[in-house]
PDB file of C-alpha atoms and ligand atoms in Angstrom:
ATOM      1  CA  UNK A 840     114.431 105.433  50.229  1.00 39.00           C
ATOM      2  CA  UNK A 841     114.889 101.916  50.003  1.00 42.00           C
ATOM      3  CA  UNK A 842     118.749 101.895  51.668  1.00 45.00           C
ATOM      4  CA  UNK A 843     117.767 104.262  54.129  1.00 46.00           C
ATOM      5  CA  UNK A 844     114.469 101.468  55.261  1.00 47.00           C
ATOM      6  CA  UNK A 845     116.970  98.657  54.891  1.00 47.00           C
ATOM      7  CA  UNK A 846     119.408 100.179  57.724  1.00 50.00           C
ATOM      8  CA  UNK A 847     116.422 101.036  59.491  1.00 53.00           C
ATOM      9  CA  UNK A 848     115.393  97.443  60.039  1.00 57.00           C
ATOM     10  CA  UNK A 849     118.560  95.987  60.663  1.00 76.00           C
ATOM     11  CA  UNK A 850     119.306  98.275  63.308  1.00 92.00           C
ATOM     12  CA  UNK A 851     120.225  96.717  66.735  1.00 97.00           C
ATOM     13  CA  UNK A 852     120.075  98.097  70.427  1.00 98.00           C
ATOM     14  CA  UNK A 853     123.368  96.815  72.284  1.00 98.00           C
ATOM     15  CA  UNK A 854     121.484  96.761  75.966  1.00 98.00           C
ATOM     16  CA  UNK A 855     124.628  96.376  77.879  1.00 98.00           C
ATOM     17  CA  UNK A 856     127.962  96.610  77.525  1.00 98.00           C
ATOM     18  CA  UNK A 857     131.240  98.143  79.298  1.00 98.00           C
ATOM     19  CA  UNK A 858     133.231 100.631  77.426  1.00 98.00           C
ATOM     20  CA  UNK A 859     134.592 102.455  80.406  1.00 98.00           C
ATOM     21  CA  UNK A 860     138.107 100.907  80.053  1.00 96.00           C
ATOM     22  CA  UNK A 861     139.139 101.616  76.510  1.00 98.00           C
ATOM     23  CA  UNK A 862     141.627 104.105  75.501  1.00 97.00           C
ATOM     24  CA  UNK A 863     140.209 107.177  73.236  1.00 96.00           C
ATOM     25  CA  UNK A 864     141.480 105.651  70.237  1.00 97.00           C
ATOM     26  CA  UNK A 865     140.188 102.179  70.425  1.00 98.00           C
ATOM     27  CA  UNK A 866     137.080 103.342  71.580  1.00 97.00           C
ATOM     28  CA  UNK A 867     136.481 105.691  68.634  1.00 97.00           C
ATOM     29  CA  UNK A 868     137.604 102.694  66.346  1.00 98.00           C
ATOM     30  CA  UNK A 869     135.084 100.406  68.232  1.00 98.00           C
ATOM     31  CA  UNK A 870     132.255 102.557  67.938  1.00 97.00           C
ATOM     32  CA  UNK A 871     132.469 103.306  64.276  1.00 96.00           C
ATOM     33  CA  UNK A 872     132.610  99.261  63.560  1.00 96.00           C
ATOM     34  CA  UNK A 873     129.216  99.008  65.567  1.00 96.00           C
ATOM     35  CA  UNK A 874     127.772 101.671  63.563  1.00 94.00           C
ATOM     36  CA  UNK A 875     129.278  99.727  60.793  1.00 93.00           C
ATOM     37  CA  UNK A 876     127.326  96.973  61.383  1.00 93.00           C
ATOM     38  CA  UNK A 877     123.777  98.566  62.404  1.00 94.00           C
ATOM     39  CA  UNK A 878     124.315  98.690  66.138  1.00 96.00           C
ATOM     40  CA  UNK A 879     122.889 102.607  66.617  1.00 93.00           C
ATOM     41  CA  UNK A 880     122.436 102.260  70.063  1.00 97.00           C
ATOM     42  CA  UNK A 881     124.843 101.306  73.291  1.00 98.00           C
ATOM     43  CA  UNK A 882     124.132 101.284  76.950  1.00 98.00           C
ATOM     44  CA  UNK A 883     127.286 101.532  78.912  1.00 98.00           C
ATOM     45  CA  UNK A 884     126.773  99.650  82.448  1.00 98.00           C
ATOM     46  CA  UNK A 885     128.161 101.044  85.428  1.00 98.00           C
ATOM     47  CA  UNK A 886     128.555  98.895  88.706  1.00 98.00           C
ATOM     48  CA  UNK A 887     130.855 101.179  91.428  1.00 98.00           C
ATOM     49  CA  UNK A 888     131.442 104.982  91.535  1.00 98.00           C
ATOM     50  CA  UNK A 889     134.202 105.183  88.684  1.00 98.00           C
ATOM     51  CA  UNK A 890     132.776 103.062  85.896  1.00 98.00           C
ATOM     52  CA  UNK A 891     129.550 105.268  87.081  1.00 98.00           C
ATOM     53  CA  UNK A 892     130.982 108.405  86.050  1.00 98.00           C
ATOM     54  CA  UNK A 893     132.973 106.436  82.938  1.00 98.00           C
ATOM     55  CA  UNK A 894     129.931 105.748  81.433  1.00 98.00           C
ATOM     56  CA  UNK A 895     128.089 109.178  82.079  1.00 98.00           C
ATOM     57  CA  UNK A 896     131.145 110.874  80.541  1.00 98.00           C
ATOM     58  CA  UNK A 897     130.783 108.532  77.713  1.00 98.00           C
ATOM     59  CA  UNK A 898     127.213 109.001  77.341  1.00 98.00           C
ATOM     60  CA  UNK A 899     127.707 112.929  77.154  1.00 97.00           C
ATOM     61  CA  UNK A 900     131.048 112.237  74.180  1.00 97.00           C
ATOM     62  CA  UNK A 901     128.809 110.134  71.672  1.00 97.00           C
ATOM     63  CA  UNK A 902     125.252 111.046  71.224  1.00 95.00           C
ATOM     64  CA  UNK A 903     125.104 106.843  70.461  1.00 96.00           C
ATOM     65  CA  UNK A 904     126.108 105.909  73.801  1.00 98.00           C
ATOM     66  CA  UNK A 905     123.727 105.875  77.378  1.00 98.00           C
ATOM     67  CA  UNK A 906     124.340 104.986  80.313  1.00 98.00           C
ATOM     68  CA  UNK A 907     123.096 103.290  83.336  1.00 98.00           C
ATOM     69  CA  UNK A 908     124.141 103.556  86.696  1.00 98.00           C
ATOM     70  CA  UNK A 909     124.303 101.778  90.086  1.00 98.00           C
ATOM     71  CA  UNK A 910     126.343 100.124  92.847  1.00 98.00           C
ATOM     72  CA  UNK A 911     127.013  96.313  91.248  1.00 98.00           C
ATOM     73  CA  UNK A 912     127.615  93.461  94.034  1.00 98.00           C
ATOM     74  CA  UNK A 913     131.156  93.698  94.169  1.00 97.00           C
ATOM     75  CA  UNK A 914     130.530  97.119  96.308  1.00 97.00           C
ATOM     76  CA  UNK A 915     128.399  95.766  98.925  1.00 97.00           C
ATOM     77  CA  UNK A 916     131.822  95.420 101.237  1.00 96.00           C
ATOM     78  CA  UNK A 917     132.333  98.846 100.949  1.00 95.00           C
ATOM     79  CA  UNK A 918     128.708  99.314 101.951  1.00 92.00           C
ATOM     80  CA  UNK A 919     128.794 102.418 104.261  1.00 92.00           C
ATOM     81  CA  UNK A 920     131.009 104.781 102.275  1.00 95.00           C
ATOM     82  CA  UNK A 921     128.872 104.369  99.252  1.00 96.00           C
ATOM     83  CA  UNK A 922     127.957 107.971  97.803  1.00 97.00           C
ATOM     84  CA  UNK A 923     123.947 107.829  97.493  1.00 97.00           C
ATOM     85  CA  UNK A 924     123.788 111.618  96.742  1.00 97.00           C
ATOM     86  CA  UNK A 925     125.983 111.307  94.217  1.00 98.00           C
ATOM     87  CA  UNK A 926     124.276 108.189  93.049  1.00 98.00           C
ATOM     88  CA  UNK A 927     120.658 110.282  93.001  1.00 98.00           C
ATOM     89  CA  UNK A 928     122.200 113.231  91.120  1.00 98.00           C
ATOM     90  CA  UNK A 929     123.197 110.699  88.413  1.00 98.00           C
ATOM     91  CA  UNK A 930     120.700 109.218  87.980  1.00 98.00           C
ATOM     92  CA  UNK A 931     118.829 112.102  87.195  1.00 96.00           C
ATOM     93  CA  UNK A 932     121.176 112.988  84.366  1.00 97.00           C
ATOM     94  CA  UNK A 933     119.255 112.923  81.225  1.00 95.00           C
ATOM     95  CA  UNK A 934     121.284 110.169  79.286  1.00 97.00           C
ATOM     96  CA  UNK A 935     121.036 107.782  81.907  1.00 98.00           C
ATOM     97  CA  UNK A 936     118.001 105.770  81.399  1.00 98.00           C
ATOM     98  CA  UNK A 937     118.225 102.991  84.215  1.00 98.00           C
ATOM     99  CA  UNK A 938     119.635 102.007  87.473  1.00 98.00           C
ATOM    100  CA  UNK A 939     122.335  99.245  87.382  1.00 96.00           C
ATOM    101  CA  UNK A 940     123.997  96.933  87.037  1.00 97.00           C
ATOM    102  CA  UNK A 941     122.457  95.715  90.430  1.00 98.00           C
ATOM    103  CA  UNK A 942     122.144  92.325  92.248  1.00 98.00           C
ATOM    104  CA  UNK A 943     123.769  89.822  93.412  1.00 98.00           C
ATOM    105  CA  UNK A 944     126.709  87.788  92.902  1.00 98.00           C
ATOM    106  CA  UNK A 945     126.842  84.652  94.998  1.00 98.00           C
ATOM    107  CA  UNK A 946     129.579  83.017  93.052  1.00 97.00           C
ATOM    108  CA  UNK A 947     132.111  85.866  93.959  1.00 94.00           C
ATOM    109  CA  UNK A 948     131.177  86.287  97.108  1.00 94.00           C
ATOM    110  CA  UNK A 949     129.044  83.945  99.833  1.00 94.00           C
ATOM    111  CA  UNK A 950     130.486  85.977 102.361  1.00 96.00           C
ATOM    112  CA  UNK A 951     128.602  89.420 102.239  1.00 97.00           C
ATOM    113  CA  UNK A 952     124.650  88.301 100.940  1.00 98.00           C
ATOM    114  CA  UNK A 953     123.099  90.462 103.275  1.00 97.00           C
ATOM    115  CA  UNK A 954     125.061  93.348 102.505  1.00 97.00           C
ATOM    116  CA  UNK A 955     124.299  92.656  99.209  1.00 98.00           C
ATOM    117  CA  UNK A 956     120.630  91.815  99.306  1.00 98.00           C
ATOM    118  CA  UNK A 957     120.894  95.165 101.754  1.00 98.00           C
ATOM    119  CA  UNK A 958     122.569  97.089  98.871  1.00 98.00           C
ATOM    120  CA  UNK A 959     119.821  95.565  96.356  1.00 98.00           C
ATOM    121  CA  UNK A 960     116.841  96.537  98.108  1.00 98.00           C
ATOM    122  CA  UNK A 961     117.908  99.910  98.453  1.00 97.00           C
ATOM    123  CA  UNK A 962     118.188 100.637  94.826  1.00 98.00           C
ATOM    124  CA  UNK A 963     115.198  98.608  93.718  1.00 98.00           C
ATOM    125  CA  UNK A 964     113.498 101.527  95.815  1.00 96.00           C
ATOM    126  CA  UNK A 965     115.813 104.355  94.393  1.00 97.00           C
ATOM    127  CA  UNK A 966     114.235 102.926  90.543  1.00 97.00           C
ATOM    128  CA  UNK A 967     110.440 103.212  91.889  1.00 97.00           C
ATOM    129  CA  UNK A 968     111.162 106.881  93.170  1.00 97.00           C
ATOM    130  CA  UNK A 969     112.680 108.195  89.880  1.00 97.00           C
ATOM    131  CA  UNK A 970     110.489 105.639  87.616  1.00 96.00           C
ATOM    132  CA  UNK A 971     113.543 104.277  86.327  1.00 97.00           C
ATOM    133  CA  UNK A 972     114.185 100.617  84.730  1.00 98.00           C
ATOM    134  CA  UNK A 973     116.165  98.214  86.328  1.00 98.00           C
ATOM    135  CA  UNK A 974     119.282  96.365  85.079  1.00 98.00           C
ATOM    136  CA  UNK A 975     119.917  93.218  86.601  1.00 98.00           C
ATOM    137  CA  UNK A 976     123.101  91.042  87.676  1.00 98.00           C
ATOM    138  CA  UNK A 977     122.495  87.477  89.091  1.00 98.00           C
ATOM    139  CA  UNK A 978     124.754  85.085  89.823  1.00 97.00           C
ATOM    140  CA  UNK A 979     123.963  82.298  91.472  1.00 97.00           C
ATOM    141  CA  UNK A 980     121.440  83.906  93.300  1.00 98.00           C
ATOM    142  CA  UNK A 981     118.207  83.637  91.196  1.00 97.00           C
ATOM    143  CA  UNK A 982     115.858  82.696  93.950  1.00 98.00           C
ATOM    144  CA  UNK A 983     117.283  85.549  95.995  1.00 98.00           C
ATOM    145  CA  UNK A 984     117.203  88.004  93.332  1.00 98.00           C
ATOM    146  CA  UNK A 985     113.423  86.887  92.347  1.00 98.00           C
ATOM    147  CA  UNK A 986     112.381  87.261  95.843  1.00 98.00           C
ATOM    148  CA  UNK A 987     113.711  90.733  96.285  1.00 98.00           C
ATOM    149  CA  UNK A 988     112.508  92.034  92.981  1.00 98.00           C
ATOM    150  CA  UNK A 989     108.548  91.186  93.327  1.00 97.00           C
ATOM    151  CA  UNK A 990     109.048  91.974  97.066  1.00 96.00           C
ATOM    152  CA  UNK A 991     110.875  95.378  96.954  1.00 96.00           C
ATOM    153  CA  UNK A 992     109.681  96.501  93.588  1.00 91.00           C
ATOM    154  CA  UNK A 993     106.112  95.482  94.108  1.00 89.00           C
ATOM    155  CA  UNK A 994     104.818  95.143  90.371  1.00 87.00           C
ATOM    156  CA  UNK A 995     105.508  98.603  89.730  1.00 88.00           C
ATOM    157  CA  UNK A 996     108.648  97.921  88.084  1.00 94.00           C
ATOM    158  CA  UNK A 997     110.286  97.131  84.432  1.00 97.00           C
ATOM    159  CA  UNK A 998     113.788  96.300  83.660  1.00 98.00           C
ATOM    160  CA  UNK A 999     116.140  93.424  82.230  1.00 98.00           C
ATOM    161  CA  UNK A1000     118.082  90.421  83.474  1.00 98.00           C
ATOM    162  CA  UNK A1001     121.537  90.974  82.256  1.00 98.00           C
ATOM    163  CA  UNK A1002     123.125  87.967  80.649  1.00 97.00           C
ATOM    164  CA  UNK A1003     120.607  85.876  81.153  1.00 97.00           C
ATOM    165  CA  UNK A1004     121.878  82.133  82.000  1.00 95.00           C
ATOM    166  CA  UNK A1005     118.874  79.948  83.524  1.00 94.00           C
ATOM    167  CA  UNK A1006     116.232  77.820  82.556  1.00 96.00           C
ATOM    168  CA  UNK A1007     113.011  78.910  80.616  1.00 97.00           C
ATOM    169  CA  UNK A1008     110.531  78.655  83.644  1.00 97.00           C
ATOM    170  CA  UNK A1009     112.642  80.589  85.383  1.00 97.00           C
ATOM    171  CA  UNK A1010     112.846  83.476  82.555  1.00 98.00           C
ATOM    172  CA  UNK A1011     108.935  83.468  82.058  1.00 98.00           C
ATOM    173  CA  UNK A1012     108.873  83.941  86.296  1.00 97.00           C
ATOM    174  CA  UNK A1013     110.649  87.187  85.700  1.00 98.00           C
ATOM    175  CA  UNK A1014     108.811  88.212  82.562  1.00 98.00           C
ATOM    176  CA  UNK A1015     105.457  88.164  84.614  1.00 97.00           C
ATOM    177  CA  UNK A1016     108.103  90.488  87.125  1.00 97.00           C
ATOM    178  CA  UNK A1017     107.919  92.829  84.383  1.00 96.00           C
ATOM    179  CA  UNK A1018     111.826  91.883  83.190  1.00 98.00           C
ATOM    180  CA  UNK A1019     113.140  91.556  79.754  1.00 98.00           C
ATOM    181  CA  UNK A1020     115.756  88.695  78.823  1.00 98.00           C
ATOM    182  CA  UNK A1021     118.835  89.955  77.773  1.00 98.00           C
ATOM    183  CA  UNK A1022     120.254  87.723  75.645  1.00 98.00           C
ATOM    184  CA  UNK A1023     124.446  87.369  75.174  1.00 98.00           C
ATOM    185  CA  UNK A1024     127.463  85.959  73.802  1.00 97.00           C
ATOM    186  CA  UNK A1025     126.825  82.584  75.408  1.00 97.00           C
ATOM    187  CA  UNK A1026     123.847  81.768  72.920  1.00 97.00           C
ATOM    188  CA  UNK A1027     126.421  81.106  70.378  1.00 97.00           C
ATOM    189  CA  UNK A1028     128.537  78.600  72.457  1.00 96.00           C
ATOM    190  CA  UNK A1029     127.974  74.954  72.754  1.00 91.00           C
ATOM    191  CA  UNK A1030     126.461  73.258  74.700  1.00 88.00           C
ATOM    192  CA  UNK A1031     124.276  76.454  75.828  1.00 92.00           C
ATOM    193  CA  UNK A1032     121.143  75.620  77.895  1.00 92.00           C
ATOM    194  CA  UNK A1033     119.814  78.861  76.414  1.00 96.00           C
ATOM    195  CA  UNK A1034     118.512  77.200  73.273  1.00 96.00           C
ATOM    196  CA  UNK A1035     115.487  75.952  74.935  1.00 95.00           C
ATOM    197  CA  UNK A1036     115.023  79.541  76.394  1.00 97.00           C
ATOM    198  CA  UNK A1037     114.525  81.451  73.140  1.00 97.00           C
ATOM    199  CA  UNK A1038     112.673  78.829  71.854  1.00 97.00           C
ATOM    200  CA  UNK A1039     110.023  79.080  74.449  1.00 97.00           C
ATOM    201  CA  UNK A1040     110.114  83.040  75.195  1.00 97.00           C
ATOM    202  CA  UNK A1041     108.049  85.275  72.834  1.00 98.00           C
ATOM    203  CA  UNK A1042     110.722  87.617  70.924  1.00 98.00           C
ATOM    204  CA  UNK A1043     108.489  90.467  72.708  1.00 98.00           C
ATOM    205  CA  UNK A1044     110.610  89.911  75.288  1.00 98.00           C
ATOM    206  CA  UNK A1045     114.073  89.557  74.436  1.00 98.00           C
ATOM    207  CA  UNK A1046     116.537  91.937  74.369  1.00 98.00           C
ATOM    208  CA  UNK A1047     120.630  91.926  73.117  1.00 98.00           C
ATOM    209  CA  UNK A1048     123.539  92.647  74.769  1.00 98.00           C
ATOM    210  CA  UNK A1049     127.428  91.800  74.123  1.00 98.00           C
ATOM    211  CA  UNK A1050     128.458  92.288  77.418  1.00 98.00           C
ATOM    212  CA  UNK A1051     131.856  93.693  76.245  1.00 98.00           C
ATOM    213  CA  UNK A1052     134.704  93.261  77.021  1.00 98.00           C
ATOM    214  CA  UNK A1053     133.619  89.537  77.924  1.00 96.00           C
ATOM    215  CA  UNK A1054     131.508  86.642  76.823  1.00 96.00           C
ATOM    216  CA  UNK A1055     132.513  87.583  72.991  1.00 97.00           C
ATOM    217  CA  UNK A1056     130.313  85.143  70.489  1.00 97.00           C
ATOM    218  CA  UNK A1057     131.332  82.395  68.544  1.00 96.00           C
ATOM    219  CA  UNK A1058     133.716  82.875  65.987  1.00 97.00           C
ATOM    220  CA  UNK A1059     135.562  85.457  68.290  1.00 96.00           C
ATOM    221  CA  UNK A1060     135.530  83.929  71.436  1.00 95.00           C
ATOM    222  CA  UNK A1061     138.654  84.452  73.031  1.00 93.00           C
ATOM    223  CA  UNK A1062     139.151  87.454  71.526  1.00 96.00           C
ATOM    224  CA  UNK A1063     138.007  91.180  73.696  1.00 97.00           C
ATOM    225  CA  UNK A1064     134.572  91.195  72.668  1.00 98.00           C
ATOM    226  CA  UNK A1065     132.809  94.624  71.269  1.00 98.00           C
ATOM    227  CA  UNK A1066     129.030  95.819  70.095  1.00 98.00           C
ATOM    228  CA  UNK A1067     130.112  95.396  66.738  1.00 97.00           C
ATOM    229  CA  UNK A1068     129.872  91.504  67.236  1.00 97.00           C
ATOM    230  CA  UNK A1069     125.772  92.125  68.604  1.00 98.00           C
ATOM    231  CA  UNK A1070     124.556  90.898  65.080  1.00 96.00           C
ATOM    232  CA  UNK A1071     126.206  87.275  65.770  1.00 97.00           C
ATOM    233  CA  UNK A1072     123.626  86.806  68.512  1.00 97.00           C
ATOM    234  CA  UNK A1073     120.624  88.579  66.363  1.00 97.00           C
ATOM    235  CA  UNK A1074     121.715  85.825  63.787  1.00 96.00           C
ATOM    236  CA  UNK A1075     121.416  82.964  66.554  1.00 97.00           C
ATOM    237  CA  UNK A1076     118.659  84.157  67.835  1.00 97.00           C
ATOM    238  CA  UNK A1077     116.475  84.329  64.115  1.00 97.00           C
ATOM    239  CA  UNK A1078     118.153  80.566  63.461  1.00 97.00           C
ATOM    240  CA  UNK A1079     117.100  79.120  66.981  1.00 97.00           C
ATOM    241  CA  UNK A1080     113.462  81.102  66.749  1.00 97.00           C
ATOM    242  CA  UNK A1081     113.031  80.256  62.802  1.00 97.00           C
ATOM    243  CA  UNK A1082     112.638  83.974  62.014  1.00 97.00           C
ATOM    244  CA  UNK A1083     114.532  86.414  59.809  1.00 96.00           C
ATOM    245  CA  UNK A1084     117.340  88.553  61.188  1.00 95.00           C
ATOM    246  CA  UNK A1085     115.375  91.705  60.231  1.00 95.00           C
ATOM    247  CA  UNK A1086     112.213  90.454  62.262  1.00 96.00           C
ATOM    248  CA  UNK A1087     114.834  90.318  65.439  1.00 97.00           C
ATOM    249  CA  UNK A1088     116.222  93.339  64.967  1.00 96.00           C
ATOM    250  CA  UNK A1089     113.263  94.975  64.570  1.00 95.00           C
ATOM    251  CA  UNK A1090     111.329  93.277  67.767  1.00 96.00           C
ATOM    252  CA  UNK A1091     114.613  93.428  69.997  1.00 97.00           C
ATOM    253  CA  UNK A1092     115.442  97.328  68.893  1.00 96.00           C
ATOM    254  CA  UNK A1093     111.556  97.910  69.693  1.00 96.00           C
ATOM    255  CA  UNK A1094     111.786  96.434  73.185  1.00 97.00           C
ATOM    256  CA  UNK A1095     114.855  97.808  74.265  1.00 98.00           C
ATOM    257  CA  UNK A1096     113.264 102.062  72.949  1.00 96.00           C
ATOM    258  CA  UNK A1097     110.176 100.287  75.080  1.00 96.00           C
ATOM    259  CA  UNK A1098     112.145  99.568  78.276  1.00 97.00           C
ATOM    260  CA  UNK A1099     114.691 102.516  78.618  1.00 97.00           C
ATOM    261  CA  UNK A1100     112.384 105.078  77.213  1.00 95.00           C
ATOM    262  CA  UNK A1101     115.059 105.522  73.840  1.00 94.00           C
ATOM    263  CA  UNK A1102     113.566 108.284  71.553  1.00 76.00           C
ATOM    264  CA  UNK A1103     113.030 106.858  68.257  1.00 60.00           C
ATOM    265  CA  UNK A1104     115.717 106.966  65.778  1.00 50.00           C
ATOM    266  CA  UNK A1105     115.837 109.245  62.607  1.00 38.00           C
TER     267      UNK A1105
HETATM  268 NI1   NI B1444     128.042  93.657  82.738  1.00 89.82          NI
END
């Protein structure tokens, strides 16, 4: 069926987002627009113990939605009282299909980076010993963050660089990590560095992401971002790379069923 194929191409993967704080209502609204506009996929981030449970709860409402879980940065104060049992038993929940959002921040927070390099390490190892993809935050930190990945995950790892701001040598260093770009809202702004970026990273490894509720793209910026608005960076993406829209949403939805193990849709 020709309609059917058409929606099947166009379909999008929206790799990262946060959903946790919406009321029912909105949320409901939200996630009908993304279907709307060929986003069949979301991955609700988590980054402390409530937004991890948010997203699991979400995850286990919409049979669109998944869920990844970790202990973000912006925890690594509250270092000792972190749950890790509760953290393993989520992780083994079968709609959660990474750990994260991990890293480090060092634009928040130059105070705490061996609590949170500490806090990073840990979890690299928690995503070797359930085989489980990494999602990754870094800011201001990328030398830190490269380090610790190739040290602590010793090649045996996959997973993506969330929001991906850097330079292209940079990117293809994490690529031979075994990370995916994730690719946001801030491809559509100007002055954006990450032009050069696409240009010189295969789409094999590129994912999407919107990042909501922040970083919405161009026209919208300003406004609360929300998946729906993924196809705005598809679009930049196929102008930047040359390429048709289809041909990045079929390569991007391909990588991201590739890295978190999605089950092909019907
Ligand atoms: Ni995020």
């Amino acid at each position: 069926m020709n309609g059917e194929y058409l929606t099947h191409v166009n379909m999008l993967i929206d790799t990262h987002c946060h959903l946790q704080d919406f009321s029912k209502k909105k949320l409901k609204a939200i996630i009908s627009r993304a279907r709307d506009k060929g986003i069949r996929k979301i991955i609700v981030a988590g980054y402390d113990k409530t937004s991890n449970i948010k997203a699991i709860e979400l995850a286990t409402q919409y049979r669109c939605v998944y869920a990844t879980v970790g202990y973000g940065p912006s925890t690594a104060n509250d270092i000792k009282n972190l749950d890790w049992s509760l953290l393993e038993k989520m992780i083994s929940h079968k709609k959660v299909v990474a750990i994260g959002e991990i890293g480090l921040d060092y634009y928040w927070n130059k105070d705490n980076k061996p609590q949170q390099r500490k806090l990073f390490r840990r979890q690299i190892s928690l995503a070797i010993k359930y085989n489980k993809p990494i999602v990754i935050h870094n800011r201001e930190a990328t030398q830190d963050v490269y380090n610790l990945i190739k040290e602590e995950g010793k090649m045996l790892l996959k997973g993506m660089m969330h929001c991906f701001n850097f330079d292209a040598k940079s990117a293809l260093s994490f690529i031979k990590l075994g990370m995916l770009i994730s690719i946001g809202g801030l491809i559509t702004f100007k002055n954006t560095t990450l032009i050069s970026v696409i240009k010189e990273i295969p789409l094999e490894y590129i994912v999407l992401e919107t990042d909501t509720p922040y970083l919405t793209p161009e026209p919208y910026r300003g406004e609360v971002n929300e998946p729906g608005y993924l196809f705005l960076i598809a679009n930049e993406i196929a102008k930047t790379k040359g390429v048709s829209y289809e041909e990045v949403a079929r390569q991007t939805t391909r990588n991201a069923s590739y890295l978190f193990d999605l089950e092909a849709e019907i």
